[in-house]
Amino acid sequence: DTGVSQNPRHKITKRGQNVTFRCDPISEHNRLYWYRQTLGQGPEFLTYFQNEAQLEKSRLLSDRFSAERPKGSFSTLEIQRTEQGDSAMYLCASSLDRASGNTIYFGEGSWLTVV
Amino acid sequence: AQSVTQPDIHITVSEGASLELRCNYSYGATPYLFWYVQSPGQGLQLLLKYFSGDTLVQGIKGFEAEFKRSQSSFNLRKPSVHWSDAAEYFCAVGAPPRSADGLTFGKGTHLIIQP
């Protein structure tokens, strides 16, 4: 069990540029989540995949954000035309869908700074 | 809609003293409850979870939490804290299994350990 892996861990970009983050979930996990966390706040849910299907999107996820999970394995989160308000840590998490309850495991996060 | 309140933004405890971090939740059905810990600049590590059964749950690093339905609480406790426990602690509530919802987090409690 190698855990949830995210990269890059840190990204500094200029306003208006596009950025992409990658997440590799725990290998047998069929659910994958993206959260955003700003300083002094708890993580906020962005979107969720069951295998390759994106089943839920938060209203926090504007049209500039897009997430994919091709083949139900790794996932990417792309932010287009970045704004300073996008500066945050983007957390990926995964879980195995069980009738007894889902335990969600988080990665180390990807820090985005938009300058 | 589900929500989580962590009333204490900061708590300072002496090393070796006992600890209790408060968490109150709002959820219309049986909640699935979690405590996570986050060190600066890092992702979230699961401390413990409650899905059903015994309302006193044991976690890693000597932590425990008690689910009290009548008080809508899930407080985290540790009998004797260590300097390495200094971190941000998040309580979260999750929807039932097979639900599309992710976790809803509180804003966190920052734990400071003084010598």
Coordinates of N, CA, C and O in Angstrom, one line a residue, chain A residues 9 31 33 35 37 40-43 45 48 56 89 91 97-104 106-108 111, chain B residues 32 34 36 38 41-46 49 51 90 96-108:
Chain A
R9 N 4.0 18.6 -5.9 CA 3.7 19.0 -4.5 C 3.5 20.5 -4.4 O 2.7 20.9 -3.6
R31 N -13.1 4.8 -5.6 CA -13.6 6.2 -5.5 C -12.4 7.1 -5.4 O -11.4 6.8 -4.7
Y33 N -11.6 11.4 -4.9 CA -12.1 12.7 -4.5 C -11.1 13.8 -4.7 O -9.9 13.6 -4.5
Y35 N -10.4 17.7 -3.1 CA -10.8 18.7 -2.2 C -9.9 19.9 -2.3 O -8.7 19.8 -2.8
Q37 N -8.3 23.2 0.0 CA -8.1 23.7 1.3 C -7.3 25.0 1.3 O -6.2 25.1 0.8
G40 N -6.2 28.2 7.0 CA -7.1 28.4 8.2 C -8.5 27.8 8.0 O -9.3 28.0 8.9
Q41 N -8.6 27.0 7.0 CA -10.0 26.4 6.7 C -9.8 24.9 6.6 O -8.7 24.3 6.4
G42 N -10.9 24.2 6.8 CA -10.9 22.7 6.5 C -11.1 22.5 5.1 O -11.4 23.4 4.3
P43 N -10.8 21.3 4.6 CA -10.9 21.0 3.2 C -12.4 21.1 2.7 O -13.3 20.8 3.5
F45 N -15.0 20.0 -0.4 CA -15.3 19.0 -1.4 C -15.4 19.7 -2.8 O -16.1 20.7 -2.9
Y48 N -15.9 14.2 -7.3 CA -15.8 12.8 -6.9 C -16.1 11.9 -8.1 O -16.9 12.2 -8.9
E56 N -20.2 13.7 -9.0 CA -20.7 14.8 -8.2 C -19.7 15.9 -8.4 O -18.5 15.7 -8.4
M89 N -4.3 24.6 -1.3 CA -3.8 23.3 -1.4 C -4.9 22.4 -2.0 O -6.1 22.5 -1.5
L91 N -6.2 18.8 -2.5 CA -6.0 17.4 -1.9 C -6.8 16.4 -2.7 O -8.0 16.6 -3.0
D97 N -15.3 1.5 -2.0 CA -16.8 1.6 -1.8 C -17.2 0.3 -1.1 O -17.2 -0.8 -1.6
R98 N -17.6 0.4 0.2 CA -18.0 -0.7 1.0 C -19.4 -0.4 1.6 O -19.6 0.7 2.0
A99 N -20.2 -1.5 1.7 CA -21.5 -1.3 2.3 C -21.3 -0.9 3.8 O -22.2 -0.3 4.4
S100 N -20.2 -1.3 4.4 CA -20.0 -1.1 5.8 C -19.5 0.3 6.1 O -19.4 0.7 7.3
G101 N -19.1 1.1 5.0 CA -18.6 2.4 5.3 C -17.3 2.7 4.5 O -16.5 1.8 4.4
N102 N -17.2 3.9 4.0 CA -16.0 4.2 3.2 C -15.0 5.0 4.1 O -15.4 6.0 4.7
T103 N -13.8 4.5 4.2 CA -12.7 5.2 4.9 C -12.0 6.0 3.8 O -11.5 5.3 2.9
I104 N -11.9 7.3 3.9 CA -11.3 8.1 2.9 C -9.9 8.4 3.3 O -9.6 9.0 4.4
F106 N -6.3 10.4 2.4 CA -5.8 11.6 1.7 C -4.4 11.5 1.2 O -3.5 10.8 1.9
G107 N -4.0 12.2 0.2 CA -2.7 12.4 -0.2 C -2.1 13.5 0.5 O -2.7 14.2 1.4
E108 N -0.8 13.8 0.1 CA -0.1 14.9 0.8 C -0.5 16.3 0.3 O -0.1 17.3 0.9
W111 N 0.3 22.1 -3.5 CA 0.1 23.5 -3.2 C 0.2 24.3 -4.5 O 1.1 24.2 -5.3
Chain B
Y32 N -21.5 9.2 9.8 CA -20.3 8.5 9.8 C -19.2 9.6 10.1 O -19.1 10.6 9.4
F34 N -15.4 11.1 11.5 CA -14.0 10.9 11.4 C -13.2 12.0 12.1 O -13.7 13.1 12.2
Y36 N -9.3 13.6 11.6 CA -8.0 13.6 10.9 C -7.1 14.6 11.5 O -7.5 15.6 12.1
Q38 N -3.5 17.0 10.7 CA -2.7 17.5 9.6 C -1.5 18.3 10.2 O -1.7 19.3 10.9
G41 N 1.7 22.0 6.2 CA 2.1 21.7 4.8 C 1.9 20.3 4.3 O 2.3 19.9 3.2
Q42 N 1.2 19.5 5.1 CA 1.1 18.1 4.8 C -0.4 17.8 4.5 O -1.3 18.6 4.8
G43 N -0.6 16.6 4.1 CA -2.0 16.1 3.9 C -2.6 15.7 5.2 O -2.1 15.9 6.3
L44 N -3.8 15.0 5.1 CA -4.5 14.6 6.3 C -4.3 13.1 6.6 O -4.4 12.3 5.7
Q45 N -4.1 12.8 7.8 CA -3.9 11.5 8.3 C -5.1 11.1 9.1 O -5.5 11.8 10.0
L46 N -5.7 9.9 8.8 CA -6.8 9.5 9.6 C -6.4 9.0 11.0 O -5.5 8.2 11.1
K49 N -12.3 6.6 13.2 CA -13.5 6.7 12.5 C -14.6 6.0 13.3 O -14.3 5.0 14.1
F51 N -18.4 4.3 12.4 CA -19.4 3.9 11.5 C -20.6 3.4 12.2 O -21.8 3.8 11.9
F90 N -8.9 17.9 12.5 CA -10.2 18.2 11.8 C -11.2 17.0 12.1 O -10.8 15.9 11.9
P96 N -23.8 8.2 4.3 CA -23.8 6.7 4.4 C -23.1 6.1 3.2 O -22.9 6.7 2.2
P97 N -22.7 4.8 3.3 CA -22.1 4.1 2.2 C -22.9 4.2 0.9 O -24.1 4.2 1.0
R98 N -22.3 4.1 -0.2 CA -22.9 4.1 -1.5 C -23.5 5.5 -1.8 O -24.1 5.6 -2.9
S99 N -23.3 6.4 -1.0 CA -23.7 7.8 -1.3 C -22.7 8.5 -2.1 O -21.5 8.1 -2.1
A100 N -23.1 9.4 -2.9 CA -22.2 10.1 -3.8 C -21.4 11.3 -3.0 O -20.5 11.9 -3.5
D101 N -21.8 11.5 -1.8 CA -21.3 12.7 -1.1 C -19.9 12.3 -0.5 O -19.6 11.2 -0.1
G102 N -19.1 13.4 -0.4 CA -17.8 13.2 0.2 C -17.9 13.6 1.7 O -19.0 13.6 2.2
L103 N -16.8 14.0 2.3 CA -16.8 14.4 3.7 C -17.0 15.9 3.8 O -16.6 16.7 2.9
T104 N -17.7 16.3 4.9 CA -17.8 17.7 5.3 C -16.9 17.9 6.5 O -17.1 17.2 7.5
F105 N -16.0 18.8 6.4 CA -15.1 19.1 7.5 C -15.4 20.3 8.3 O -16.1 21.2 7.8
G106 N -15.0 20.2 9.6 CA -15.0 21.4 10.4 C -13.8 22.3 10.0 O -13.0 21.9 9.2
K107 N -13.7 23.5 10.7 CA -12.7 24.4 10.3 C -11.3 24.1 11.0 O -10.3 24.7 10.7
G108 N -11.4 23.1 11.9 CA -10.1 22.7 12.5 C -9.9 23.3 13.8 O -10.3 24.4 14.2

